[in-house]
Tab-separated table of C-alpha atoms and ligand atoms in Angstrom:
chain	number	residue	atom	x	y	z
A	1	UNK	CA	0.005	0.195	-0.061
A	2	UNK	CA	2.641	2.334	1.125
A	3	UNK	CA	4.777	1.799	-2.151
A	4	UNK	CA	1.848	2.808	-4.084
A	5	UNK	CA	0.927	5.785	-2.599
A	6	UNK	CA	4.364	6.581	-2.718
A	7	UNK	CA	4.346	5.846	-6.686
A	8	UNK	CA	3.979	9.265	-7.940
A	9	UNK	CA	7.254	10.244	-6.280
A	10	UNK	CA	9.046	7.398	-7.702
A	11	UNK	CA	7.693	8.176	-11.240
A	12	UNK	CA	9.482	11.332	-10.761
A	13	UNK	CA	12.230	10.059	-9.813
A	14	UNK	CA	12.227	7.173	-12.267
A	15	UNK	CA	12.203	9.986	-15.063
A	16	UNK	CA	15.297	11.317	-13.656
A	17	UNK	CA	16.985	7.715	-13.566
A	18	UNK	CA	19.705	7.064	-16.046
A	19	UNK	CA	19.521	3.210	-15.816
A	20	UNK	CA	16.769	1.816	-18.132
A	21	UNK	CA	16.467	-1.001	-16.010
A	22	UNK	CA	15.440	0.847	-12.932
A	23	UNK	CA	13.426	2.979	-14.869
A	24	UNK	CA	10.993	0.113	-16.167
A	25	UNK	CA	11.102	-1.498	-12.290
A	26	UNK	CA	10.162	2.071	-11.166
A	27	UNK	CA	7.222	2.649	-13.709
A	28	UNK	CA	5.793	-1.029	-13.025
A	29	UNK	CA	4.331	-0.115	-9.899
A	30	UNK	CA	2.150	2.855	-11.399
A	31	UNK	CA	1.398	0.637	-14.214
A	32	UNK	CA	-0.330	-1.935	-11.836
A	33	UNK	CA	-2.098	0.905	-10.658
A	34	UNK	CA	-3.328	2.066	-13.935
A	35	UNK	CA	-4.319	-1.521	-14.825
A	36	UNK	CA	-6.391	-1.749	-11.918
A	37	UNK	CA	-8.224	1.635	-12.650
A	38	UNK	CA	-8.762	0.440	-16.234
A	39	UNK	CA	-10.137	-2.729	-14.938
A	40	UNK	CA	-12.565	-1.116	-12.508
A	41	UNK	CA	-13.536	1.420	-15.148
A	42	UNK	CA	-14.150	-1.368	-17.671
A	43	UNK	CA	-16.272	-3.058	-15.081
A	44	UNK	CA	-18.404	0.111	-14.496
A	45	UNK	CA	-19.001	0.447	-18.385
A	46	UNK	CA	-19.927	-3.122	-18.586
A	47	UNK	CA	-22.546	-3.063	-15.881
A	48	UNK	CA	-23.951	0.323	-17.202
A	49	UNK	CA	-23.946	-1.229	-20.874
A	50	UNK	CA	-25.888	-4.131	-19.678
A	51	UNK	CA	-28.412	-2.244	-17.633
A	52	UNK	CA	-28.798	-0.116	-20.776
A	53	UNK	CA	-29.292	-3.124	-23.068
A	54	UNK	CA	-31.610	-4.616	-20.854
A	55	UNK	CA	-33.688	-1.275	-20.984
A	56	UNK	CA	-33.347	-1.286	-24.792
A	57	UNK	CA	-34.705	-4.908	-25.149
A	58	UNK	CA	-37.718	-3.850	-23.400
A	59	UNK	CA	-38.175	-0.615	-25.165
A	60	UNK	CA	-37.868	-2.199	-28.390
A	61	UNK	CA	-41.081	-3.979	-27.889
A	62	UNK	CA	-39.980	-7.119	-26.425
A	63	UNK	CA	-39.525	-8.734	-29.676
A	64	UNK	CA	-36.088	-9.816	-28.612
A	65	UNK	CA	-35.923	-13.682	-28.660
A	66	UNK	CA	-34.561	-13.363	-24.986
A	67	UNK	CA	-37.013	-11.100	-23.558
A	68	UNK	CA	-40.093	-13.115	-25.418
A	69	UNK	CA	-39.479	-16.673	-24.619
A	70	UNK	CA	-40.349	-17.060	-21.111
A	71	UNK	CA	-43.555	-14.426	-21.898
A	72	UNK	CA	-44.709	-16.737	-24.373
A	73	UNK	CA	-44.373	-19.732	-21.878
A	74	UNK	CA	-46.636	-17.957	-19.478
A	75	UNK	CA	-48.901	-16.805	-22.294
A	76	UNK	CA	-49.301	-20.226	-23.741
A	77	UNK	CA	-50.979	-21.380	-20.328
A	78	UNK	CA	-53.468	-18.393	-19.950
A	79	UNK	CA	-54.167	-17.904	-23.684
A	80	UNK	CA	-57.442	-18.490	-25.336
A	81	UNK	CA	-57.615	-21.007	-28.156
A	82	UNK	CA	-56.792	-19.712	-31.463
A	83	UNK	CA	-59.486	-17.705	-33.170
A	84	UNK	CA	-59.824	-16.133	-36.830
A	85	UNK	CA	-59.357	-13.166	-35.336
A	86	UNK	CA	-55.647	-13.994	-34.514
A	87	UNK	CA	-55.271	-14.631	-38.407
A	88	UNK	CA	-57.145	-11.587	-39.760
A	89	UNK	CA	-55.804	-8.992	-37.457
A	90	UNK	CA	-53.180	-6.692	-39.154
A	91	UNK	CA	-50.031	-6.618	-37.329
A	92	UNK	CA	-50.160	-3.813	-34.590
A	93	UNK	CA	-46.995	-1.740	-35.626
A	94	UNK	CA	-45.234	-1.554	-39.067
A	95	UNK	CA	-42.068	-2.708	-37.523
A	96	UNK	CA	-40.646	-6.205	-37.885
A	97	UNK	CA	-37.502	-8.223	-37.696
A	98	UNK	CA	-38.083	-10.212	-40.856
A	99	UNK	CA	-35.463	-9.955	-43.630
A	100	UNK	CA	-36.976	-9.490	-47.138
A	101	UNK	CA	-36.498	-13.351	-48.025
A	102	UNK	CA	-38.844	-13.826	-44.841
A	103	UNK	CA	-41.168	-11.128	-45.455
A	104	UNK	CA	-41.722	-11.844	-49.106
A	105	UNK	CA	-42.572	-15.309	-48.253
A	106	UNK	CA	-44.936	-14.461	-45.747
A	107	UNK	CA	-46.522	-11.892	-48.068
A	108	UNK	CA	-47.056	-14.541	-50.485
A	109	UNK	CA	-49.669	-16.267	-48.646
A	110	UNK	CA	-52.979	-16.272	-50.555
A	111	UNK	CA	-56.105	-18.184	-49.093
A	112	UNK	CA	-57.614	-20.701	-51.348
A	113	UNK	CA	-61.090	-20.302	-50.418
A	114	UNK	CA	-62.237	-17.069	-52.172
A	115	UNK	CA	-65.176	-16.270	-49.829
A	116	UNK	CA	-63.849	-14.806	-46.728
A	117	UNK	CA	-65.720	-16.165	-43.759
A	118	UNK	CA	-66.075	-12.491	-41.906
A	119	UNK	CA	-66.904	-9.150	-43.121
A	120	UNK	CA	-63.824	-7.813	-45.244
A	121	UNK	CA	-64.069	-4.084	-45.755
A	122	UNK	CA	-61.350	-3.854	-48.737
A	123	UNK	CA	-58.514	-0.999	-48.064
A	124	UNK	CA	-56.765	1.053	-49.989
A	125	UNK	CA	-52.764	0.980	-48.821
A	126	UNK	CA	-51.027	3.979	-49.693
A	127	UNK	CA	-47.285	3.551	-50.091
A	128	UNK	CA	-44.909	6.166	-49.763
A	129	UNK	CA	-41.712	5.692	-51.122
A	130	UNK	CA	-39.669	8.728	-49.861
A	131	UNK	CA	-36.007	9.900	-49.527
A	132	UNK	CA	-36.694	11.494	-46.295
A	133	UNK	CA	-39.504	13.913	-44.957
A	134	UNK	CA	-43.107	13.706	-46.235
A	135	UNK	CA	-43.760	17.495	-46.488
A	136	UNK	CA	-47.405	17.064	-47.706
A	137	UNK	CA	-48.205	14.896	-44.886
A	138	UNK	CA	-50.612	17.501	-43.455
A	139	UNK	CA	-52.691	17.540	-46.968
A	140	UNK	CA	-52.843	13.698	-46.922
A	141	UNK	CA	-54.240	13.896	-43.472
A	142	UNK	CA	-56.864	16.041	-44.322
A	143	UNK	CA	-57.576	14.186	-47.267
A	144	UNK	CA	-57.734	10.703	-45.572
A	145	UNK	CA	-59.451	12.198	-42.305
A	146	UNK	CA	-63.028	10.654	-41.637
A	147	UNK	CA	-61.947	7.526	-43.559
A	148	UNK	CA	-60.613	5.157	-41.048
A	149	UNK	CA	-60.723	1.533	-41.826
A	150	UNK	CA	-60.995	2.314	-45.357
A	151	UNK	CA	-57.110	2.866	-45.849
A	152	UNK	CA	-53.728	2.048	-44.345
A	153	UNK	CA	-50.383	3.851	-44.718
A	154	UNK	CA	-46.742	2.701	-45.337
A	155	UNK	CA	-43.733	4.658	-45.589
A	156	UNK	CA	-40.448	3.484	-47.148
A	157	UNK	CA	-37.412	6.007	-46.716
A	158	UNK	CA	-33.732	5.960	-46.883
A	159	UNK	CA	-32.883	3.814	-43.793
A	160	UNK	CA	-30.858	6.577	-41.846
A	161	UNK	CA	-34.126	8.958	-41.822
A	162	UNK	CA	-35.740	9.108	-38.596
A	163	UNK	CA	-39.258	10.307	-39.024
A	164	UNK	CA	-40.684	12.808	-36.132
A	165	UNK	CA	-44.332	12.553	-36.561
A	166	UNK	CA	-46.228	13.008	-33.161
A	167	UNK	CA	-48.205	9.828	-31.945
A	168	UNK	CA	-51.266	11.620	-32.748
A	169	UNK	CA	-50.601	11.681	-36.899
A	170	UNK	CA	-51.639	8.899	-38.923
A	171	UNK	CA	-48.536	8.742	-40.213
A	172	UNK	CA	-46.769	7.811	-36.782
A	173	UNK	CA	-45.160	4.053	-36.601
A	174	UNK	CA	-46.004	3.769	-40.488
A	175	UNK	CA	-42.265	3.386	-41.389
A	176	UNK	CA	-41.607	-0.067	-42.514
A	177	UNK	CA	-37.957	-1.265	-42.165
A	178	UNK	CA	-36.281	0.131	-45.002
A	179	UNK	CA	-32.895	-0.392	-46.991
A	180	UNK	CA	-30.694	1.787	-49.227
A	181	UNK	CA	-32.377	3.060	-52.639
A	182	UNK	CA	-30.471	3.997	-55.540
A	183	UNK	CA	-32.742	5.890	-58.102
A	184	UNK	CA	-33.183	3.968	-61.412
A	185	UNK	CA	-31.680	1.034	-60.001
A	186	UNK	CA	-33.005	-2.423	-58.872
A	187	UNK	CA	-32.721	-1.397	-55.266
A	188	UNK	CA	-35.477	1.055	-56.131
A	189	UNK	CA	-38.141	-1.684	-57.224
A	190	UNK	CA	-36.990	-3.686	-54.172
A	191	UNK	CA	-38.162	-1.044	-51.885
A	192	UNK	CA	-41.461	-0.863	-53.773
A	193	UNK	CA	-41.720	-4.900	-53.490
A	194	UNK	CA	-40.921	-4.414	-49.760
A	195	UNK	CA	-43.833	-1.782	-49.352
A	196	UNK	CA	-46.104	-4.220	-51.219
A	197	UNK	CA	-45.039	-7.057	-49.089
A	198	UNK	CA	-45.671	-5.056	-45.637
A	199	UNK	CA	-49.054	-3.934	-47.069
A	200	UNK	CA	-49.790	-7.491	-47.952
A	201	UNK	CA	-49.403	-8.783	-44.246
A	202	UNK	CA	-52.873	-6.880	-43.904
A	203	UNK	CA	-55.518	-8.983	-45.529
A	204	UNK	CA	-57.799	-6.505	-45.632
A	205	UNK	CA	-55.691	-4.185	-48.097
A	206	UNK	CA	-57.093	-4.782	-51.590
A	207	UNK	CA	-55.486	-1.850	-53.440
A	208	UNK	CA	-52.177	-0.674	-53.576
A	209	UNK	CA	-51.163	2.902	-54.357
A	210	UNK	CA	-47.389	3.918	-54.795
A	211	UNK	CA	-46.787	7.515	-54.026
A	212	UNK	CA	-43.604	9.809	-53.365
A	213	UNK	CA	-43.244	12.751	-51.264
A	214	UNK	CA	-43.987	14.697	-54.064
A	215	UNK	CA	-47.241	13.502	-54.752
A	216	UNK	CA	-50.838	15.168	-53.744
A	217	UNK	CA	-54.410	13.999	-53.926
A	218	UNK	CA	-56.490	15.745	-56.392
A	219	UNK	CA	-59.954	14.651	-55.415
A	220	UNK	CA	-61.488	13.861	-52.167
A	221	UNK	CA	-61.417	10.248	-50.556
A	222	UNK	CA	-65.030	9.123	-51.557
A	223	UNK	CA	-64.278	9.770	-55.088
A	224	UNK	CA	-60.831	8.351	-55.140
A	225	UNK	CA	-62.237	4.989	-53.240
A	226	UNK	CA	-64.964	4.712	-55.510
A	227	UNK	CA	-62.774	5.047	-58.985
A	228	UNK	CA	-60.192	2.528	-57.704
A	229	UNK	CA	-62.655	-0.013	-56.038
A	230	UNK	CA	-65.192	0.130	-59.073
A	231	UNK	CA	-62.184	-0.328	-61.806
A	232	UNK	CA	-61.988	-3.365	-63.402
A	233	UNK	CA	-58.475	-2.953	-64.165
A	234	UNK	CA	-55.373	-2.151	-62.209
A	235	UNK	CA	-53.470	1.136	-63.013
A	236	UNK	CA	-50.205	0.156	-64.033
A	237	UNK	CA	-49.165	2.367	-67.237
A	238	UNK	CA	-47.668	0.066	-69.657
A	239	UNK	CA	-46.641	0.862	-73.526
A	240	UNK	CA	-44.501	-0.199	-76.311
A	241	UNK	CA	-42.449	2.658	-77.423
A	242	UNK	CA	-40.279	2.000	-80.634
A	243	UNK	CA	-37.833	5.033	-79.405
A	244	UNK	CA	-34.011	4.977	-77.824
A	245	UNK	CA	-35.980	5.475	-74.676
A	246	UNK	CA	-38.075	2.680	-75.073
A	247	UNK	CA	-37.257	-0.680	-77.365
A	248	UNK	CA	-33.761	0.976	-77.189
A	249	UNK	CA	-33.389	0.116	-73.629
A	250	UNK	CA	-34.042	-3.711	-74.147
A	251	UNK	CA	-31.249	-6.048	-73.928
A	252	UNK	CA	-31.526	-9.289	-76.048
A	253	UNK	CA	-30.028	-11.104	-72.871
A	254	UNK	CA	-33.557	-11.154	-71.600
A	255	UNK	CA	-34.626	-13.405	-73.544
A	256	UNK	CA	-36.397	-15.898	-73.643
A	257	UNK	CA	-38.181	-14.457	-70.265
A	258	UNK	CA	-38.652	-11.162	-72.116
A	259	UNK	CA	-38.204	-10.738	-75.797
A	260	UNK	CA	-38.603	-7.232	-77.536
A	261	UNK	CA	-42.137	-7.587	-78.587
A	262	UNK	CA	-42.628	-7.754	-74.767
A	263	UNK	CA	-40.897	-4.805	-73.531
A	264	UNK	CA	-42.719	-2.167	-72.101
A	265	UNK	CA	-42.367	1.206	-70.603
A	266	UNK	CA	-44.595	3.150	-68.068
A	267	UNK	CA	-44.664	5.147	-65.195
A	268	UNK	CA	-43.354	4.418	-61.962
A	269	UNK	CA	-46.277	5.456	-60.068
A	270	UNK	CA	-49.287	2.763	-60.035
A	271	UNK	CA	-52.362	1.334	-58.529
A	272	UNK	CA	-52.778	-2.712	-58.398
A	273	UNK	CA	-54.944	-4.982	-56.890
A	274	UNK	CA	-53.865	-7.587	-54.326
A	275	UNK	CA	-53.430	-10.542	-57.076
A	276	UNK	CA	-50.844	-8.159	-58.660
A	277	UNK	CA	-49.296	-7.266	-55.653
A	278	UNK	CA	-48.704	-10.823	-54.700
A	279	UNK	CA	-47.211	-11.762	-58.021
A	280	UNK	CA	-44.719	-8.930	-57.867
A	281	UNK	CA	-43.618	-10.081	-54.582
A	282	UNK	CA	-43.186	-13.579	-55.362
A	283	UNK	CA	-41.636	-12.983	-58.766
A	284	UNK	CA	-38.036	-14.405	-59.080
A	285	UNK	CA	-38.190	-15.258	-62.984
A	286	UNK	CA	-38.229	-11.805	-64.054
A	287	UNK	CA	-36.266	-9.888	-61.444
A	288	UNK	CA	-32.710	-11.373	-61.974
A	289	UNK	CA	-33.033	-10.541	-65.689
A	290	UNK	CA	-33.990	-7.008	-65.118
A	291	UNK	CA	-31.353	-6.474	-62.118
A	292	UNK	CA	-28.672	-7.931	-64.594
A	293	UNK	CA	-29.687	-6.498	-68.084
A	294	UNK	CA	-31.385	-3.224	-67.232
A	295	UNK	CA	-29.152	-0.825	-65.595
A	296	UNK	CA	-28.983	2.914	-66.266
A	297	UNK	CA	-29.506	4.287	-69.037
A	298	UNK	CA	-32.157	1.647	-68.705
A	299	UNK	CA	-34.279	2.748	-65.965
A	300	UNK	CA	-35.522	-0.475	-64.343
A	301	UNK	CA	-38.386	1.097	-62.339
A	302	UNK	CA	-39.883	2.187	-65.798
A	303	UNK	CA	-39.553	-1.225	-67.176
A	304	UNK	CA	-39.666	-4.099	-64.503
A	305	UNK	CA	-43.195	-4.144	-63.578
A	306	UNK	CA	-44.866	-2.954	-66.794
A	307	UNK	CA	-43.399	-5.314	-68.813
A	308	UNK	CA	-43.656	-8.484	-66.397
A	309	UNK	CA	-47.383	-7.563	-65.683
A	310	UNK	CA	-48.015	-7.071	-69.480
A	311	UNK	CA	-46.603	-10.766	-69.849
A	312	UNK	CA	-48.370	-12.266	-67.388
A	313	UNK	CA	-51.762	-10.578	-66.877
A	314	UNK	CA	-52.456	-8.025	-69.999
A	315	UNK	CA	-56.203	-8.390	-69.337
A	316	UNK	CA	-55.826	-6.939	-66.020
A	317	UNK	CA	-54.213	-3.766	-66.924
A	318	UNK	CA	-55.584	-0.236	-67.871
A	319	UNK	CA	-52.143	0.308	-69.112
A	320	UNK	CA	-52.356	3.916	-67.740
A	321	UNK	CA	-51.440	5.685	-64.542
A	322	UNK	CA	-53.769	7.571	-62.078
A	323	UNK	CA	-50.683	10.122	-61.306
A	324	UNK	CA	-50.517	13.083	-63.226
A	325	UNK	CA	-47.165	14.806	-63.922
A	326	UNK	CA	-45.940	17.496	-66.303
A	327	UNK	CA	-43.446	16.379	-68.759
A	328	UNK	CA	-44.117	19.188	-71.252
A	329	UNK	CA	-41.123	21.346	-70.069
A	330	UNK	CA	-38.689	18.993	-71.672
A	331	UNK	CA	-35.631	17.280	-70.078
A	332	UNK	CA	-34.933	14.141	-68.255
A	333	UNK	CA	-36.931	15.201	-65.055
A	334	UNK	CA	-40.776	16.172	-65.095
A	335	UNK	CA	-41.670	19.627	-63.824
A	336	UNK	CA	-41.693	20.424	-60.081
A	337	UNK	CA	-44.313	22.962	-58.938
A	338	UNK	CA	-43.981	25.880	-56.544
A	339	UNK	CA	-45.965	28.021	-54.564
A	340	UNK	CA	-46.267	30.381	-57.482
A	341	UNK	CA	-47.895	27.811	-59.700
A	342	UNK	CA	-50.778	26.955	-57.415
A	343	UNK	CA	-53.795	28.747	-58.672
A	344	UNK	CA	-57.366	27.603	-59.402
A	345	UNK	CA	-56.664	27.772	-63.063
A	346	UNK	CA	-53.720	25.604	-62.525
A	347	UNK	CA	-56.136	22.580	-61.063
A	348	UNK	CA	-58.467	23.319	-63.975
A	349	UNK	CA	-55.821	22.729	-66.311
A	350	UNK	CA	-54.697	19.387	-64.767
A	351	UNK	CA	-58.300	18.263	-64.229
A	352	UNK	CA	-60.386	19.433	-67.224
A	353	UNK	CA	-60.564	18.488	-70.826
A	354	UNK	CA	-58.881	15.239	-70.207
A	355	UNK	CA	-60.301	12.093	-71.669
A	356	UNK	CA	-59.476	8.439	-70.925
A	357	UNK	CA	-60.869	4.865	-70.855
A	358	UNK	CA	-62.417	3.706	-67.686
A	359	UNK	CA	-64.014	0.092	-67.503
A	360	UNK	CA	-64.011	0.365	-71.272
A	361	UNK	CA	-66.125	3.448	-71.244
A	362	UNK	CA	-64.844	7.164	-72.186
A	363	UNK	CA	-64.276	8.857	-69.154
A	364	UNK	CA	-63.235	12.763	-68.121
A	365	UNK	CA	-61.858	11.286	-64.713
A	366	UNK	CA	-58.450	10.398	-65.482
A	367	UNK	CA	-56.224	11.438	-62.847
A	368	UNK	CA	-56.550	10.948	-59.011
A	369	UNK	CA	-53.040	12.071	-57.920
A	370	UNK	CA	-50.473	14.457	-59.420
A	371	UNK	CA	-47.097	15.304	-58.988
A	372	UNK	CA	-44.269	16.857	-58.449
A	373	UNK	CA	-45.159	19.474	-55.857
A	374	UNK	CA	-42.389	21.315	-53.620
A	375	UNK	CA	-43.026	21.792	-50.193
A	376	UNK	CA	-43.526	25.272	-50.588
A	377	UNK	CA	-46.824	24.699	-52.117
A	378	UNK	CA	-48.302	22.882	-48.778
A	379	UNK	CA	-49.662	25.839	-47.007
A	380	UNK	CA	-51.933	27.296	-50.114
A	381	UNK	CA	-52.749	23.610	-51.039
A	382	UNK	CA	-54.444	23.191	-47.211
A	383	UNK	CA	-55.936	26.655	-47.648
A	384	UNK	CA	-57.722	25.967	-50.641
A	385	UNK	CA	-57.967	22.078	-50.538
A	386	UNK	CA	-62.076	22.446	-50.598
A	387	UNK	CA	-61.865	24.454	-53.832
A	388	UNK	CA	-59.484	22.604	-55.605
A	389	UNK	CA	-59.853	19.320	-54.647
A	390	UNK	CA	-63.283	18.863	-52.793
A	391	UNK	CA	-61.975	18.032	-49.343
B	401	LIG	C1	-32.817	-13.935	-44.248
B	401	LIG	O1	-32.529	-14.907	-43.270
B	401	LIG	C2	-32.256	-16.316	-43.468
B	401	LIG	C3	-32.055	-16.920	-42.180
B	401	LIG	O2	-31.082	-16.419	-41.676
B	401	LIG	C4	-31.195	-16.506	-44.694
B	401	LIG	O3	-31.353	-17.602	-45.076
B	401	LIG	C5	-31.492	-15.619	-45.825
B	401	LIG	O4	-30.799	-15.469	-47.028
B	401	LIG	C6	-31.587	-14.369	-45.273
B	401	LIG	N1	-32.189	-13.194	-46.504
B	401	LIG	C7	-31.838	-12.265	-46.877
B	401	LIG	C8	-32.217	-11.504	-48.065
B	401	LIG	O5	-30.938	-11.536	-46.383
B	402	LIG	C1	-66.572	14.575	-52.611
B	402	LIG	O1	-66.237	15.167	-53.881
B	402	LIG	C2	-67.677	15.199	-54.855
B	402	LIG	C3	-67.425	16.007	-55.814
B	402	LIG	O2	-66.822	17.134	-55.799
B	402	LIG	C4	-68.835	15.755	-53.939
B	402	LIG	O3	-70.054	15.521	-54.641
B	402	LIG	C5	-68.816	14.887	-52.621
B	402	LIG	O4	-69.832	15.479	-51.812
B	402	LIG	C6	-67.581	14.829	-51.849
B	402	LIG	N1	-67.540	14.036	-50.585
B	402	LIG	C7	-67.191	14.250	-49.477
B	402	LIG	C8	-67.397	13.026	-48.498
B	402	LIG	O5	-66.943	15.242	-49.183
B	403	LIG	C1	-41.132	-13.323	-78.891
B	403	LIG	O1	-42.243	-13.905	-78.483
B	403	LIG	C2	-43.265	-14.137	-79.301
B	403	LIG	C3	-44.870	-14.400	-78.646
B	403	LIG	O2	-44.201	-15.084	-77.130
B	403	LIG	C4	-42.716	-15.102	-80.193
B	403	LIG	O3	-43.826	-15.342	-81.178
B	403	LIG	C5	-41.607	-14.740	-81.075
B	403	LIG	O4	-40.948	-15.906	-81.770
B	403	LIG	C6	-40.758	-14.319	-79.722
B	403	LIG	N1	-39.282	-13.698	-80.435
B	403	LIG	C7	-38.075	-14.115	-80.048
B	403	LIG	C8	-37.088	-13.576	-81.181
B	403	LIG	O5	-37.827	-14.988	-79.026
B	404	LIG	C1	-53.614	-3.134	-71.965
B	404	LIG	O1	-52.472	-3.927	-72.809
B	404	LIG	C2	-52.779	-5.069	-73.132
B	404	LIG	C3	-51.553	-5.618	-74.070
B	404	LIG	O2	-50.141	-5.020	-73.396
B	404	LIG	C4	-53.833	-5.591	-73.576
B	404	LIG	O3	-53.978	-6.877	-73.781
B	404	LIG	C5	-55.138	-5.148	-72.746
B	404	LIG	O4	-56.302	-5.473	-73.115
B	404	LIG	C6	-54.850	-3.712	-72.584
B	404	LIG	N1	-56.010	-3.249	-71.481
B	404	LIG	C7	-57.037	-2.539	-71.554
B	404	LIG	C8	-57.818	-1.962	-70.631
B	404	LIG	O5	-57.108	-2.053	-72.937
């Protein structure tokens, strides 16, 4: 003990010492002390860390295996027998610990008896594919307000993005486990498949709408719901374009799965029904071909689903999109609208004077959504939503 107390003095002396051996011997005592200090510090950190991890496990919803095994055993003794409720209840949270193989497998389950033994109200799944924030969230909240039970929401954003919706928001907790997305590459289609797979876990989701953070609704919910649910076709745009930007992007290595007469192009923003959603999630025939042979300047999100579905289910497609966009300004990207663009005339231009085919009949109602709108437009859109859109 005494020697340790005096060790500081020894160290000073040691510094002066000319004999290297004495120096080492003298330094070894403070070294021991230091080791002991380090050990104690390490022990302290370890204890704090284990308390922290225990807390985190609970905080993360007790989904951890370690935490949930005893709970499951206890529950097994008191749980009621399985009811249908257990099978049809949607997951309570968008968060889960399945990787893509597990998730897609689970999402591909399809009942073989086509009559539901319960009252199933078909819902629209609004799936937001975003980089980060959802600036138009307040407009969507206003649009969806009062239609609970007829819709669900899923958000896929870049993995590092932390959403900050308050618990009162309908977007709270709607983030699905996300992965990195590179625009124009297969990782983008994979993100869309991930959104579809998550939405498929809720048996009541029947219609699946892909949207971006720059999308807005153009009509009130009743009109949107009726239009989608009464359509005999899914709104996947799909056309054959004989140009460098259409057939020009085809790669002969894709045959025999896809040959050039089957090659299609279409907007990334779609609405599809449950049958097509399952088909996309379970696909492992076309995906490898597109991943390998459709890379920029072949933008896979403009070709993969339109081509694949046109080959497999041409009779189920409307071959047009519900999402209006303005390509008239030219260039590689469509126009983005700012605050100054938003006038009643502007929306008249989008909504009026259009014709399209709906259920094999001519229709003047062609678009339900529009893009691209800058965050600066939110305020004026919210203020005038009843005049512009009827909600
Ligand atoms: C998911 O996990 C399973 C089991 O660990 C593994 O076999 C599979 O390769 C994983 N899939 C992906 C896409 O990581
Ligand atoms: C939705 O809009 C239509 C047409 O503008 C209108 O007739 C209908 O009353 C609106 N529905 C609701 C619930 O606001
Ligand atoms: C492409 O597909 C069509 C129809 O399936 C077939 O008739 C044609 O022979 C195919 N062409 C090639 C080059 O494989
Ligand atoms: C969509 O295009 C396919 C050919 O790719 C065609 O068979 C189908 O009838 C079209 N759908 C409608 C609604 O016209």
